[in-house]
Amino acid sequence: MRKNISQCIDMNSKYCPCLLADTNQCVFCSHLKGEATCNCNWSGMCILYEKHWQYNKQQGEEPIKIRVEEEVEFKVQEQIGQNTFILEMEVSCELAGQLKKIGSFIFVRSPKDPQFFNFPVNIMKVAKNTLQIGMEAVGPKSLSILADNNNKLIVRGPYYSGVLGGPWIDNITDGNIILVAGGIGQAPAFPLAVQLMNTNNHVRAILAPGKVGKIFIDQQLAEMGVEVHSVSSLRQFGMPMLQEWVAMKPDLIVSAGPDEQHYGVIAAMQAGGANIPMVATNNATMCCGEGICGSCLRKTRDNKNIRMCKQQIDFSTLIED
Ligand code: FES
């Protein structure tokens, strides 16, 4: 599974080959980066073959699959804090089906706003074609969505790199998992907990209100069988608790929240003497989601630039911002 998390999240999906392959900037295929030899780890799909041969067969069809936009109506399903809302909307069945994958997110904006107002939001729940997302309305893009009694959204998706280390969640069964979620991080934590419980894992969750000011997934997690521990502050109470728990050698740690929280989790693991795989929510600043704009670039300790909207990577290998 270690191998899985270094790959492009769109590989083996209908969105591969993508615009990066088209411009010789593919993050995986050495040929499609302009190199003379193939040095990929065979993943069951040859992106070069797909690009050069499959396109020729698709006469008349759009060669690159672009994510579609849909205009939908939304309602505020719940106001959680002063600036935090759960929004609910119906999208097409096709898009909803694609958003069940771990780490899914969408870009949203108000229909009255230009394209550069798009911002990414993680998916909290998908039931048939109904989506729930958790959103903090704190800047011009998100505040605009709730202004003037607006009830319409432009939704673009699906995108899949909302969590780093998603393959761990997909593959683990019968494991002991610790889930740490703070503030708005509780929204993306929810589908991760659902998946982990569906595959017969024992999940212990440490939840904190964070800047949102409320723990809002505790009851739902408890009903699913998660062992829930609520704390008023992760820094003060959650991290010491985590440090004790990692000594019991869990199989996986999941951190859903800001990068500051992820670093706290890593510090607690180190203090507890544990070397355990970690899944972390992806907090990179994203504008295009397609690997093109460069806003999500982060540097690794071995000096590589990573497009966080495309590449899966172990969070602990990133240089702290
Ligand atoms: S969000 Fe544009 S390159 Fe990643």
mmCIF file of N, CA and C in Angstrom, residues 81-141:
data_model
loop_
_atom_site.group_PDB
_atom_site.id
_atom_site.type_symbol
_atom_site.label_atom_id
_atom_site.label_comp_id
_atom_site.label_asym_id
_atom_site.label_seq_id
_atom_site.Cartn_x
_atom_site.Cartn_y
_atom_site.Cartn_z
ATOM 1 N N GLY A 81 -22.218 26.823 13.255
ATOM 2 C CA GLY A 81 -21.604 27.895 14.032
ATOM 3 C C GLY A 81 -21.931 29.199 13.354
ATOM 4 N N GLN A 82 -21.335 30.268 13.855
ATOM 5 C CA GLN A 82 -21.662 31.581 13.299
ATOM 6 C C GLN A 82 -21.413 31.629 11.784
ATOM 7 N N ASN A 83 -20.314 31.011 11.345
ATOM 8 C CA ASN A 83 -19.966 31.080 9.916
ATOM 9 C C ASN A 83 -19.936 29.710 9.248
ATOM 10 N N THR A 84 -20.469 28.718 9.888
ATOM 11 C CA THR A 84 -20.310 27.351 9.372
ATOM 12 C C THR A 84 -21.670 26.724 9.084
ATOM 13 N N PHE A 85 -21.789 26.171 7.898
ATOM 14 C CA PHE A 85 -23.081 25.671 7.439
ATOM 15 C C PHE A 85 -22.925 24.298 6.785
ATOM 16 N N ILE A 86 -23.947 23.470 6.962
ATOM 17 C CA ILE A 86 -24.058 22.257 6.150
ATOM 18 C C ILE A 86 -25.049 22.586 5.031
ATOM 19 N N LEU A 87 -24.577 22.499 3.801
ATOM 20 C CA LEU A 87 -25.442 22.748 2.640
ATOM 21 C C LEU A 87 -25.834 21.422 2.013
ATOM 22 N N GLU A 88 -27.076 21.391 1.522
ATOM 23 C CA GLU A 88 -27.574 20.161 0.887
ATOM 24 C C GLU A 88 -28.070 20.494 -0.508
ATOM 25 N N MET A 89 -27.782 19.619 -1.471
ATOM 26 C CA MET A 89 -28.184 19.877 -2.861
ATOM 27 C C MET A 89 -28.356 18.557 -3.600
ATOM 28 N N GLU A 90 -29.117 18.610 -4.669
ATOM 29 C CA GLU A 90 -29.250 17.439 -5.536
ATOM 30 C C GLU A 90 -28.447 17.670 -6.802
ATOM 31 N N VAL A 91 -27.634 16.700 -7.148
ATOM 32 C CA VAL A 91 -26.844 16.786 -8.383
ATOM 33 C C VAL A 91 -27.255 15.616 -9.277
ATOM 34 N N SER A 92 -26.657 15.536 -10.456
ATOM 35 C CA SER A 92 -27.008 14.424 -11.353
ATOM 36 C C SER A 92 -26.576 13.100 -10.710
ATOM 37 N N CYS A 93 -27.276 12.024 -11.085
ATOM 38 C CA CYS A 93 -26.932 10.702 -10.533
ATOM 39 C C CYS A 93 -25.499 10.334 -10.879
ATOM 40 N N GLU A 94 -25.062 10.723 -12.090
ATOM 41 C CA GLU A 94 -23.705 10.364 -12.515
ATOM 42 C C GLU A 94 -22.676 11.025 -11.596
ATOM 43 N N LEU A 95 -22.849 12.328 -11.342
ATOM 44 C CA LEU A 95 -21.883 13.024 -10.490
ATOM 45 C C LEU A 95 -21.938 12.478 -9.058
ATOM 46 N N ALA A 96 -23.144 12.270 -8.543
ATOM 47 C CA ALA A 96 -23.270 11.757 -7.170
ATOM 48 C C ALA A 96 -22.554 10.414 -7.034
ATOM 49 N N GLY A 97 -22.731 9.557 -8.035
ATOM 50 C CA GLY A 97 -22.086 8.237 -7.984
ATOM 51 C C GLY A 97 -20.573 8.362 -7.933
ATOM 52 N N GLN A 98 -20.042 9.305 -8.690
ATOM 53 C CA GLN A 98 -18.585 9.480 -8.728
ATOM 54 C C GLN A 98 -18.051 10.075 -7.431
ATOM 55 N N LEU A 99 -18.905 10.747 -6.676
ATOM 56 C CA LEU A 99 -18.448 11.419 -5.450
ATOM 57 C C LEU A 99 -18.473 10.505 -4.225
ATOM 58 N N LYS A 100 -18.766 9.220 -4.448
ATOM 59 C CA LYS A 100 -18.730 8.285 -3.313
ATOM 60 C C LYS A 100 -17.308 7.848 -2.997
ATOM 61 N N LYS A 101 -16.396 8.102 -3.904
ATOM 62 C CA LYS A 101 -15.006 7.684 -3.710
ATOM 63 C C LYS A 101 -14.381 8.464 -2.545
ATOM 64 N N ILE A 102 -13.525 7.780 -1.784
ATOM 65 C CA ILE A 102 -12.836 8.419 -0.656
ATOM 66 C C ILE A 102 -12.007 9.607 -1.142
ATOM 67 N N GLY A 103 -12.093 10.723 -0.427
ATOM 68 C CA GLY A 103 -11.309 11.912 -0.786
ATOM 69 C C GLY A 103 -11.991 12.809 -1.803
ATOM 70 N N SER A 104 -13.267 12.529 -2.114
ATOM 71 C CA SER A 104 -13.954 13.318 -3.138
ATOM 72 C C SER A 104 -14.213 14.747 -2.679
ATOM 73 N N PHE A 105 -14.073 15.666 -3.632
ATOM 74 C CA PHE A 105 -14.496 17.037 -3.370
ATOM 75 C C PHE A 105 -14.980 17.661 -4.667
ATOM 76 N N ILE A 106 -15.615 18.821 -4.516
ATOM 77 C CA ILE A 106 -16.124 19.553 -5.685
ATOM 78 C C ILE A 106 -15.666 21.004 -5.576
ATOM 79 N N PHE A 107 -15.692 21.706 -6.693
ATOM 80 C CA PHE A 107 -15.546 23.161 -6.667
ATOM 81 C C PHE A 107 -16.944 23.757 -6.748
ATOM 82 N N VAL A 108 -17.160 24.836 -6.012
ATOM 83 C CA VAL A 108 -18.472 25.496 -6.042
ATOM 84 C C VAL A 108 -18.296 27.007 -6.185
ATOM 85 N N ARG A 109 -19.308 27.635 -6.747
ATOM 86 C CA ARG A 109 -19.389 29.103 -6.760
ATOM 87 C C ARG A 109 -20.843 29.491 -6.978
ATOM 88 N N SER A 110 -21.154 30.727 -6.695
ATOM 89 C CA SER A 110 -22.494 31.224 -6.988
ATOM 90 C C SER A 110 -22.604 31.454 -8.497
ATOM 91 N N PRO A 111 -23.776 31.182 -9.115
ATOM 92 C CA PRO A 111 -23.904 31.380 -10.570
ATOM 93 C C PRO A 111 -23.642 32.812 -11.008
ATOM 94 N N LYS A 112 -23.805 33.762 -10.104
ATOM 95 C CA LYS A 112 -23.609 35.166 -10.515
ATOM 96 C C LYS A 112 -22.127 35.554 -10.515
ATOM 97 N N ASP A 113 -21.284 34.681 -9.998
ATOM 98 C CA ASP A 113 -19.860 35.015 -9.876
ATOM 99 C C ASP A 113 -19.052 34.446 -11.039
ATOM 100 N N PRO A 114 -17.925 35.104 -11.359
ATOM 101 C CA PRO A 114 -17.059 34.569 -12.425
ATOM 102 C C PRO A 114 -16.347 33.291 -11.993
ATOM 103 N N GLN A 115 -15.749 32.614 -12.960
ATOM 104 C CA GLN A 115 -15.152 31.295 -12.698
ATOM 105 C C GLN A 115 -14.100 31.321 -11.605
ATOM 106 N N PHE A 116 -13.362 32.443 -11.495
ATOM 107 C CA PHE A 116 -12.284 32.451 -10.502
ATOM 108 C C PHE A 116 -12.800 32.530 -9.065
ATOM 109 N N PHE A 117 -14.117 32.530 -8.869
ATOM 110 C CA PHE A 117 -14.680 32.422 -7.513
ATOM 111 C C PHE A 117 -14.780 30.959 -7.058
ATOM 112 N N ASN A 118 -14.505 30.017 -7.957
ATOM 113 C CA ASN A 118 -14.585 28.597 -7.568
ATOM 114 C C ASN A 118 -13.699 28.309 -6.372
ATOM 115 N N PHE A 119 -14.203 27.564 -5.426
ATOM 116 C CA PHE A 119 -13.354 27.101 -4.321
ATOM 117 C C PHE A 119 -13.732 25.653 -3.977
ATOM 118 N N PRO A 120 -12.757 24.902 -3.449
ATOM 119 C CA PRO A 120 -13.004 23.474 -3.215
ATOM 120 C C PRO A 120 -13.707 23.211 -1.875
ATOM 121 N N VAL A 121 -14.607 22.234 -1.882
ATOM 122 C CA VAL A 121 -15.302 21.830 -0.654
ATOM 123 C C VAL A 121 -15.375 20.305 -0.616
ATOM 124 N N ASN A 122 -14.994 19.731 0.514
ATOM 125 C CA ASN A 122 -15.069 18.273 0.657
ATOM 126 C C ASN A 122 -16.513 17.803 0.756
ATOM 127 N N ILE A 123 -16.723 16.582 0.305
ATOM 128 C CA ILE A 123 -18.052 15.978 0.406
ATOM 129 C C ILE A 123 -18.210 15.364 1.799
ATOM 130 N N MET A 124 -19.343 15.663 2.430
ATOM 131 C CA MET A 124 -19.607 15.074 3.749
ATOM 132 C C MET A 124 -20.475 13.815 3.615
ATOM 133 N N LYS A 125 -21.533 13.931 2.819
ATOM 134 C CA LYS A 125 -22.422 12.758 2.641
ATOM 135 C C LYS A 125 -22.927 12.710 1.196
ATOM 136 N N VAL A 126 -23.141 11.495 0.723
ATOM 137 C CA VAL A 126 -23.831 11.287 -0.555
ATOM 138 C C VAL A 126 -24.905 10.233 -0.308
ATOM 139 N N ALA A 127 -26.160 10.572 -0.579
ATOM 140 C CA ALA A 127 -27.246 9.598 -0.480
ATOM 141 C C ALA A 127 -28.070 9.713 -1.754
ATOM 142 N N LYS A 128 -28.084 8.657 -2.557
ATOM 143 C CA LYS A 128 -28.638 8.719 -3.915
ATOM 144 C C LYS A 128 -27.997 9.903 -4.628
ATOM 145 N N ASN A 129 -28.803 10.881 -5.066
ATOM 146 C CA ASN A 129 -28.151 12.006 -5.750
ATOM 147 C C ASN A 129 -28.129 13.283 -4.895
ATOM 148 N N THR A 130 -28.296 13.097 -3.570
ATOM 149 C CA THR A 130 -28.252 14.248 -2.659
ATOM 150 C C THR A 130 -26.888 14.336 -1.992
ATOM 151 N N LEU A 131 -26.289 15.532 -2.072
ATOM 152 C CA LEU A 131 -24.983 15.767 -1.442
ATOM 153 C C LEU A 131 -25.130 16.655 -0.231
ATOM 154 N N GLN A 132 -24.267 16.423 0.762
ATOM 155 C CA GLN A 132 -24.105 17.391 1.849
ATOM 156 C C GLN A 132 -22.647 17.807 1.888
ATOM 157 N N ILE A 133 -22.432 19.119 2.031
ATOM 158 C CA ILE A 133 -21.071 19.634 2.181
ATOM 159 C C ILE A 133 -21.035 20.544 3.409
ATOM 160 N N GLY A 134 -19.888 20.597 4.059
ATOM 161 C CA GLY A 134 -19.701 21.529 5.180
ATOM 162 C C GLY A 134 -18.913 22.720 4.673
ATOM 163 N N MET A 135 -19.408 23.933 4.916
ATOM 164 C CA MET A 135 -18.744 25.111 4.359
ATOM 165 C C MET A 135 -18.603 26.200 5.412
ATOM 166 N N GLU A 136 -17.402 26.778 5.491
ATOM 167 C CA GLU A 136 -17.204 27.959 6.334
ATOM 168 C C GLU A 136 -17.320 29.185 5.444
ATOM 169 N N ALA A 137 -18.229 30.091 5.769
ATOM 170 C CA ALA A 137 -18.381 31.314 4.972
ATOM 171 C C ALA A 137 -17.534 32.394 5.621
ATOM 172 N N VAL A 138 -16.296 32.514 5.150
ATOM 173 C CA VAL A 138 -15.348 33.432 5.798
ATOM 174 C C VAL A 138 -14.639 34.367 4.820
ATOM 175 N N GLY A 139 -14.719 34.114 3.533
ATOM 176 C CA GLY A 139 -14.029 34.972 2.562
ATOM 177 C C GLY A 139 -14.991 35.383 1.459
ATOM 178 N N PRO A 140 -14.525 36.208 0.500
ATOM 179 C CA PRO A 140 -15.432 36.712 -0.539
ATOM 180 C C PRO A 140 -16.111 35.618 -1.353
ATOM 181 N N LYS A 141 -15.393 34.526 -1.641
ATOM 182 C CA LYS A 141 -15.980 33.480 -2.481
ATOM 183 C C LYS A 141 -17.124 32.767 -1.755
#
